[in-house]
mmCIF file of C-alpha atoms in Angstrom:
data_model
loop_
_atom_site.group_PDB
_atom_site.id
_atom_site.type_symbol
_atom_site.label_atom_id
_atom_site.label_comp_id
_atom_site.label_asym_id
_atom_site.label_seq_id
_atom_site.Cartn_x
_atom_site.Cartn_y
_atom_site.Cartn_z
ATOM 1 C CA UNK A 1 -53.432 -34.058 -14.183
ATOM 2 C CA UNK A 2 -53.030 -30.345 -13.391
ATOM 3 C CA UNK A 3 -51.474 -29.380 -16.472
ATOM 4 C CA UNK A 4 -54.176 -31.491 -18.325
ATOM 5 C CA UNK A 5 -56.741 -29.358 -16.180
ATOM 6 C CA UNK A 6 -54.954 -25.653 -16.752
ATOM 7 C CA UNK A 7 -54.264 -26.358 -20.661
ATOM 8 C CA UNK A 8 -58.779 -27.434 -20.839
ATOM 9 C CA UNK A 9 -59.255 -24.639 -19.156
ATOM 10 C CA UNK A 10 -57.429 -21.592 -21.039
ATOM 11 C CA UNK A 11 -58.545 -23.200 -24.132
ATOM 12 C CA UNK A 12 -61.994 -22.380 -22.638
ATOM 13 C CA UNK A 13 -60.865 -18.738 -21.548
ATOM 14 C CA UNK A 14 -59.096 -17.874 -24.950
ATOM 15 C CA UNK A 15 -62.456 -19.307 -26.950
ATOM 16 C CA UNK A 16 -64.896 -17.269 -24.485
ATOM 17 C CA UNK A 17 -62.330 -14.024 -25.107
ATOM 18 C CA UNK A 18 -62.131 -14.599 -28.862
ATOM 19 C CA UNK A 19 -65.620 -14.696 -29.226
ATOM 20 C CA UNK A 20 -66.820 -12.080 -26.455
ATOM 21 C CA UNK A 21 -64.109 -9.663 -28.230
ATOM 22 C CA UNK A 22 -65.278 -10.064 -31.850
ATOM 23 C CA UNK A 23 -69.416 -10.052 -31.647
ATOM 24 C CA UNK A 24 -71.222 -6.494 -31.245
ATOM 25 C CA UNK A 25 -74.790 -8.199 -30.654
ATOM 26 C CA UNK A 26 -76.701 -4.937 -30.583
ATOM 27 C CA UNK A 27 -78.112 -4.844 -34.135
ATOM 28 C CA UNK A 28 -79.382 -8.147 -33.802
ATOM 29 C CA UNK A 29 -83.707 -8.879 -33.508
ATOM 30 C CA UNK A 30 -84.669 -9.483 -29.642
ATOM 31 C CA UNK A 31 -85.339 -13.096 -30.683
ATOM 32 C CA UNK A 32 -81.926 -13.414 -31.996
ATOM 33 C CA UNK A 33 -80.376 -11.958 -28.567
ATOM 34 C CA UNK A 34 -82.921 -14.104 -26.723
ATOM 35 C CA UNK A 35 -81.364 -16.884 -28.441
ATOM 36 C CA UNK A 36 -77.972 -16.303 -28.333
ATOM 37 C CA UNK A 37 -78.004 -15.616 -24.218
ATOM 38 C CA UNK A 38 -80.015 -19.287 -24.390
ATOM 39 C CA UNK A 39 -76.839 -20.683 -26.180
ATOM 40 C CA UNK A 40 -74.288 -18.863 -24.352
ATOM 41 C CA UNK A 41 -76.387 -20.184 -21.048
ATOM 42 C CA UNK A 42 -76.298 -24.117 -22.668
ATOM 43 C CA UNK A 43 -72.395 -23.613 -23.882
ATOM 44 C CA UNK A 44 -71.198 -22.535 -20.186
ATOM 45 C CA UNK A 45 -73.091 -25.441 -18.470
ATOM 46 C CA UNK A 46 -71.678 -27.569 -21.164
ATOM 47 C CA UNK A 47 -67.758 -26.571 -20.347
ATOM 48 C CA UNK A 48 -68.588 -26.643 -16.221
ATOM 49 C CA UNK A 49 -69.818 -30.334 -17.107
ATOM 50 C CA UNK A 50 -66.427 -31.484 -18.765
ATOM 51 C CA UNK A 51 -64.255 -28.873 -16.115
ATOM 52 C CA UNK A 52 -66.267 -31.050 -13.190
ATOM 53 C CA UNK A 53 -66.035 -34.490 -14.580
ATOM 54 C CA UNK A 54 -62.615 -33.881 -15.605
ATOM 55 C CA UNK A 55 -61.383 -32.920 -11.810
ATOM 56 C CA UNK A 56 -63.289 -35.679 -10.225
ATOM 57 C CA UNK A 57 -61.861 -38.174 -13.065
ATOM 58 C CA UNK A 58 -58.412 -37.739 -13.171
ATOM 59 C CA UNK A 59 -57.844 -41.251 -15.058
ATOM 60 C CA UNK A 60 -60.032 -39.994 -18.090
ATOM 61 C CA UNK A 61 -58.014 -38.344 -20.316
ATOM 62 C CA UNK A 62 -59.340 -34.744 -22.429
ATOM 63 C CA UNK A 63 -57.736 -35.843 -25.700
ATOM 64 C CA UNK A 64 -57.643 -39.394 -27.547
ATOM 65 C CA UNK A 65 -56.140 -40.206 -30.548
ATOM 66 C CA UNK A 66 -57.499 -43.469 -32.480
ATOM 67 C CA UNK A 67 -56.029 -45.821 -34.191
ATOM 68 C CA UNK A 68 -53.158 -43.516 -34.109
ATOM 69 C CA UNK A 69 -54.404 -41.128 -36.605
ATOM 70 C CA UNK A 70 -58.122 -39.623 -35.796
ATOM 71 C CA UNK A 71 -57.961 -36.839 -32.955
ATOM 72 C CA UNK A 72 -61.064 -36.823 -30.351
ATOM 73 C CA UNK A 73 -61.278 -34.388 -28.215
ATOM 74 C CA UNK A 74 -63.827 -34.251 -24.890
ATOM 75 C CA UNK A 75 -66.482 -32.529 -25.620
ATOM 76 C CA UNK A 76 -69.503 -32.995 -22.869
ATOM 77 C CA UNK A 77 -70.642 -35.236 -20.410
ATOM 78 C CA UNK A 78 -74.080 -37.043 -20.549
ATOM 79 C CA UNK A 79 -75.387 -39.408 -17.917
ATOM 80 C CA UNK A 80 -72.029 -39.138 -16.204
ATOM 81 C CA UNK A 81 -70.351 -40.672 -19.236
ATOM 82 C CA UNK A 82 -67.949 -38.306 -21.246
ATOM 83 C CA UNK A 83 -68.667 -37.760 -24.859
ATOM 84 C CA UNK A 84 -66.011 -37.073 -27.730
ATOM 85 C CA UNK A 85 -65.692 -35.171 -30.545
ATOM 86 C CA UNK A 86 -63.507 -35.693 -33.525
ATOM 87 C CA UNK A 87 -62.845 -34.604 -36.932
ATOM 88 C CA UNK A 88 -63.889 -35.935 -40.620
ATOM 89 C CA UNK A 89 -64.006 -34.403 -44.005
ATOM 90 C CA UNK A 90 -65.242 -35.787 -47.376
ATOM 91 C CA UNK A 91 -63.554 -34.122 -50.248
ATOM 92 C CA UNK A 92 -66.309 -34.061 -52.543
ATOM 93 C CA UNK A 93 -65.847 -31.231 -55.220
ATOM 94 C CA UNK A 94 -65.977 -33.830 -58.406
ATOM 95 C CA UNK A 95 -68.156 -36.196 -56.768
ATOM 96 C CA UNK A 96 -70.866 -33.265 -56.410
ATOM 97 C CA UNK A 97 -70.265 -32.122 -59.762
ATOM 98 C CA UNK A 98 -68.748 -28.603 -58.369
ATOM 99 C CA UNK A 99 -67.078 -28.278 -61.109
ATOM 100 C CA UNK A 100 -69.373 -27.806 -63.568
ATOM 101 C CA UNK A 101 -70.586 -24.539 -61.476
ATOM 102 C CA UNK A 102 -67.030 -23.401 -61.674
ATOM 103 C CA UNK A 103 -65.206 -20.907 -64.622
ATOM 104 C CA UNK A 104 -65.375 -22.849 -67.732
ATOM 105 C CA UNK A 105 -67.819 -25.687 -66.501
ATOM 106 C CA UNK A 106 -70.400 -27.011 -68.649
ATOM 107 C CA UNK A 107 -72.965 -24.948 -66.613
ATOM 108 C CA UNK A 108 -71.479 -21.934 -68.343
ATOM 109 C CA UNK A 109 -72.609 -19.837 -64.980
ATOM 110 C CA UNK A 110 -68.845 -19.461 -63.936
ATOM 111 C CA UNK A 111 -69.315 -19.304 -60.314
ATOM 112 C CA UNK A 112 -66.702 -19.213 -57.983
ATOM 113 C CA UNK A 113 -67.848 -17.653 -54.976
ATOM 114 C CA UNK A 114 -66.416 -14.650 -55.016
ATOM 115 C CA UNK A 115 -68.076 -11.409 -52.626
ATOM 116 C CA UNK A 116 -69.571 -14.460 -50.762
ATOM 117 C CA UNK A 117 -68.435 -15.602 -47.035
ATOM 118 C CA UNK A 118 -68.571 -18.852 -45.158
ATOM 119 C CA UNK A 119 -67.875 -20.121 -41.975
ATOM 120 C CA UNK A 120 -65.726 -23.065 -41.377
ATOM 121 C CA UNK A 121 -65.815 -24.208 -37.329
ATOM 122 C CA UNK A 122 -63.640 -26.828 -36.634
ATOM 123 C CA UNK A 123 -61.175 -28.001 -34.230
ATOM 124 C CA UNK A 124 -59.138 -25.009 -34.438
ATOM 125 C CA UNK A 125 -58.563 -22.083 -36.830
ATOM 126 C CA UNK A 126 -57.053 -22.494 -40.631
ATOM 127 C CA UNK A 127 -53.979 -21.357 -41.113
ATOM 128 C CA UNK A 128 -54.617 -18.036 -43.078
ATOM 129 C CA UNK A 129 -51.266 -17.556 -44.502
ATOM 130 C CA UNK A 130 -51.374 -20.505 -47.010
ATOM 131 C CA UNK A 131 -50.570 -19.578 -50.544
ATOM 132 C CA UNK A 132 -54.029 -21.379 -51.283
ATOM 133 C CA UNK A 133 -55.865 -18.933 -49.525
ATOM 134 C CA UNK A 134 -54.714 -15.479 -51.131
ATOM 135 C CA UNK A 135 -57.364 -13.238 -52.817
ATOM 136 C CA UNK A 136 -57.193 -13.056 -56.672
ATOM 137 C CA UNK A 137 -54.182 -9.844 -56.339
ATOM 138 C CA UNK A 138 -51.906 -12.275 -54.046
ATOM 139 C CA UNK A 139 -52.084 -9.413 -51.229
ATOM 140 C CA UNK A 140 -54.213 -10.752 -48.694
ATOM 141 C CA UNK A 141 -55.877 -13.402 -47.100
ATOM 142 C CA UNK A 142 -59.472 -14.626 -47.709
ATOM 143 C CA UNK A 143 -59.487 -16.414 -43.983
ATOM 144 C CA UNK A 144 -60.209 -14.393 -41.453
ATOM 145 C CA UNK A 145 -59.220 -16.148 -38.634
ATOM 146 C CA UNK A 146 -62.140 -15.855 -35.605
ATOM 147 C CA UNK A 147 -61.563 -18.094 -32.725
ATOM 148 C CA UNK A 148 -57.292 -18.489 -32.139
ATOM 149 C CA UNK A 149 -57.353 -21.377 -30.079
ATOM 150 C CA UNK A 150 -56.719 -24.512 -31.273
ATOM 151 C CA UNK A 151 -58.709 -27.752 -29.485
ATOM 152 C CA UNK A 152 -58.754 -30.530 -31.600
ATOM 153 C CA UNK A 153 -55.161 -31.273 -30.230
ATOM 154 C CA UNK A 154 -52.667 -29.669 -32.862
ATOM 155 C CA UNK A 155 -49.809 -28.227 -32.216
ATOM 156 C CA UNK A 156 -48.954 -24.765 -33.251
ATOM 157 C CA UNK A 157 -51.369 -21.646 -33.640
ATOM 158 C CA UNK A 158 -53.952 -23.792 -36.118
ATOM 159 C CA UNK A 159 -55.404 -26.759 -36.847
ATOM 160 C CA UNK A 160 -54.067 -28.811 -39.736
ATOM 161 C CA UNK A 161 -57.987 -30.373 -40.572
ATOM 162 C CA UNK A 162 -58.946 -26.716 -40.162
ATOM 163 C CA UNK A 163 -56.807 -26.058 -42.976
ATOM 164 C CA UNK A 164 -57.455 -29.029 -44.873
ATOM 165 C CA UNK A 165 -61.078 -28.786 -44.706
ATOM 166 C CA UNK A 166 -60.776 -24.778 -45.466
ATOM 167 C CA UNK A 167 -58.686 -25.768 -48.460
ATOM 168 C CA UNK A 168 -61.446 -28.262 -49.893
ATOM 169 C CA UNK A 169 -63.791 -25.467 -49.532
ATOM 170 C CA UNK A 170 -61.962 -22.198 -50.800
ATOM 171 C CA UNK A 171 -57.925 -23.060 -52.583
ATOM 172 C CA UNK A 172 -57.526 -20.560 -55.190
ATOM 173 C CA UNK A 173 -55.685 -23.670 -57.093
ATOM 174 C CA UNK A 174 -52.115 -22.226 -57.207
ATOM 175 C CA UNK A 175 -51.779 -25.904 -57.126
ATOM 176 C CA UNK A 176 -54.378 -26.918 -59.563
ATOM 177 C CA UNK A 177 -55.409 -30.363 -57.894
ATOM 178 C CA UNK A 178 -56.006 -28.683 -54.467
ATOM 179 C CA UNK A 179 -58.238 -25.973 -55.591
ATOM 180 C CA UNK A 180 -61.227 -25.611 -53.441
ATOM 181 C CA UNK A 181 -65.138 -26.076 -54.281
ATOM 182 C CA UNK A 182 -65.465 -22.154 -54.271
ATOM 183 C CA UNK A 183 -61.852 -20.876 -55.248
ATOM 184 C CA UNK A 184 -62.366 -16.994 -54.803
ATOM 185 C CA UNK A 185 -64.842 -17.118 -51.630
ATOM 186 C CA UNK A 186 -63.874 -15.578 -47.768
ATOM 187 C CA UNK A 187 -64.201 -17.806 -45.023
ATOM 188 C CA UNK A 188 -64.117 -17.203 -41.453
ATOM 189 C CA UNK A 189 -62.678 -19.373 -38.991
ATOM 190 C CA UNK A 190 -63.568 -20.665 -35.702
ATOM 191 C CA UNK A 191 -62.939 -23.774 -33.347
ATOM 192 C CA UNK A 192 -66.234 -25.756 -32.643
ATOM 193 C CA UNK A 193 -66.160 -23.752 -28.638
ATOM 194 C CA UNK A 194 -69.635 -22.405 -29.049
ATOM 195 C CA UNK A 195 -70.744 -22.835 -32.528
ATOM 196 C CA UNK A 196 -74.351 -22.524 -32.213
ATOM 197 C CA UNK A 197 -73.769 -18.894 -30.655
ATOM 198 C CA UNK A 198 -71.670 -17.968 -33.265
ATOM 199 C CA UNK A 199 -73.472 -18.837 -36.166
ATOM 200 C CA UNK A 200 -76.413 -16.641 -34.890
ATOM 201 C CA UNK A 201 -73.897 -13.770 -34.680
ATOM 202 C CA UNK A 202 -71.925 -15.024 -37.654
ATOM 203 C CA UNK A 203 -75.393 -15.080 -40.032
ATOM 204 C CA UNK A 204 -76.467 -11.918 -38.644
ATOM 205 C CA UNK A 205 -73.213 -9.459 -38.930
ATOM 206 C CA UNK A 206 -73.755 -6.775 -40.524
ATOM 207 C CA UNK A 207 -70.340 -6.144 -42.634
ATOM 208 C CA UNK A 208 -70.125 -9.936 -44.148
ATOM 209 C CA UNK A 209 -72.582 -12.145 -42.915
ATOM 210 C CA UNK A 210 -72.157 -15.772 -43.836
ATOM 211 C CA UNK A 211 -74.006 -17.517 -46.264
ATOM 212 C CA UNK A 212 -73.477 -20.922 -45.100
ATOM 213 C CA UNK A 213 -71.135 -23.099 -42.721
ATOM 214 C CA UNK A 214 -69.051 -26.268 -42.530
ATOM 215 C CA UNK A 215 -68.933 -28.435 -39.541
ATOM 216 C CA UNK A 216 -66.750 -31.631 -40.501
ATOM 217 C CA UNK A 217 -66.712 -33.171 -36.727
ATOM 218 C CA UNK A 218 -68.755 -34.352 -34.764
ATOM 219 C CA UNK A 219 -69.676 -37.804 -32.158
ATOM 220 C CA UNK A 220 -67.340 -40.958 -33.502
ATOM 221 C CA UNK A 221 -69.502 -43.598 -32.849
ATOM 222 C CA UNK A 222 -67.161 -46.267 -31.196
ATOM 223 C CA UNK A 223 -65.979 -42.984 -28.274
ATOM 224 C CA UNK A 224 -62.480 -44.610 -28.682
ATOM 225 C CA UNK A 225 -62.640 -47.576 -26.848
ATOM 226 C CA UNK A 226 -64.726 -50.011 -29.270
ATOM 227 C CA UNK A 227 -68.189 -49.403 -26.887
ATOM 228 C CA UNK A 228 -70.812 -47.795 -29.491
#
């Protein structure tokens, strides 16, 4: 129970560190600021909630795995019961008719979302030295990994539906039937810690804001024990 305890919490301290470390908020509107102390406010009381019920609940474990395949992760407590989060991901690229935006699709606008960046938050960061995700000259990454801490239960320094999902999104197609919906975009990469907060700062930075995000987790309906 102590080591469940100690592991929660630095997972808390290295998110809160990541993020204090890597958002200079001064350029942002006083609305924006407003906002982002309200979310910082809500995400603290949110982590003292699970850090509270989890010490006075030592039978309720912080990670579940369903089924034996779908992580869930605790996420808050409401009404004194805890609440879970897990992952999902639809890959979608055909289905959507992506590919007709793409080089050579019949939309003849060839767009592959290159000088454009996006935000993936998930259950921990992507792992930024896939061959998938080097830039066009196979020097560099095109994930920039924010938040280092990895939640979602995954061992090792990512998460493997971080990657997955980041792959869906952004593959350069070295292997042609992985390549992503947007093969030449950047992405940055976060755990879910905090994602409200850090898609105000995220939106608003001033050397590569991000366009858009991707959130593929959220509340399983049955909580892991069959009770919807």
């Amino acid at each position: 129970m102590k080591m469940k305890n100690l592991l929660l919490a630095l997972v808390f301290v290295l998110s809160y560190f990541s993020y204090s470390q890597n958002n200079d908020n001064s350029h942002l509107s006083e609305a924006n600021r407003v906002l982002l102390e309200e979310l910082n406010a809500q995400e603290d009381a949110r982590l003292t909630r699970v850090n509270t019920f989890l010490t006075s609940h030592p039978n309720v474990k912080a990670m579940l795995i369903n089924d034996g395949v779908r992580l869930m992760y605790i996420y808050d407590v409401i009404d004194g019961k805890p609440i879970y989060r897990s992952t999902d991901n639809l890959e979608a690229a055909r289905a959507t008719k992506t590919v007709e935006l793409w080089t050579g699709g019949s939309l003849g606008l060839d767009l592959n979302g290159e000088g454009m960046t996006v935000g993936v938050w998930d259950g921990g960061p992507a792992d930024n030295n896939h061959v998938e995700f080097e830039n066009a000259a196979g020097t560099d990454s095109r994930v920039t990994v924010i938040d280092f801490a990895v939640i979602d239960g995954d061992s090792g320094s990512f998460s493997s539906h971080g990657t997955h999902v980041t792959g869906t999104i952004s593959a350069n197609g070295t292997n042609p039937n992985a390549i992503g919906m947007a093969s030449g975009v950047d992405v940055k990469s976060y755990n879910w810690n905090n994602d409200e907060a850090e898609m105000v700062s995220a939106v608003n930075d001033v050397t590569s804001p991000i366009i858009i995000s991707n959130h593929s987790y959220g509340v399983p309906i049955d909580q892991g024990n069959g009770n919807q």
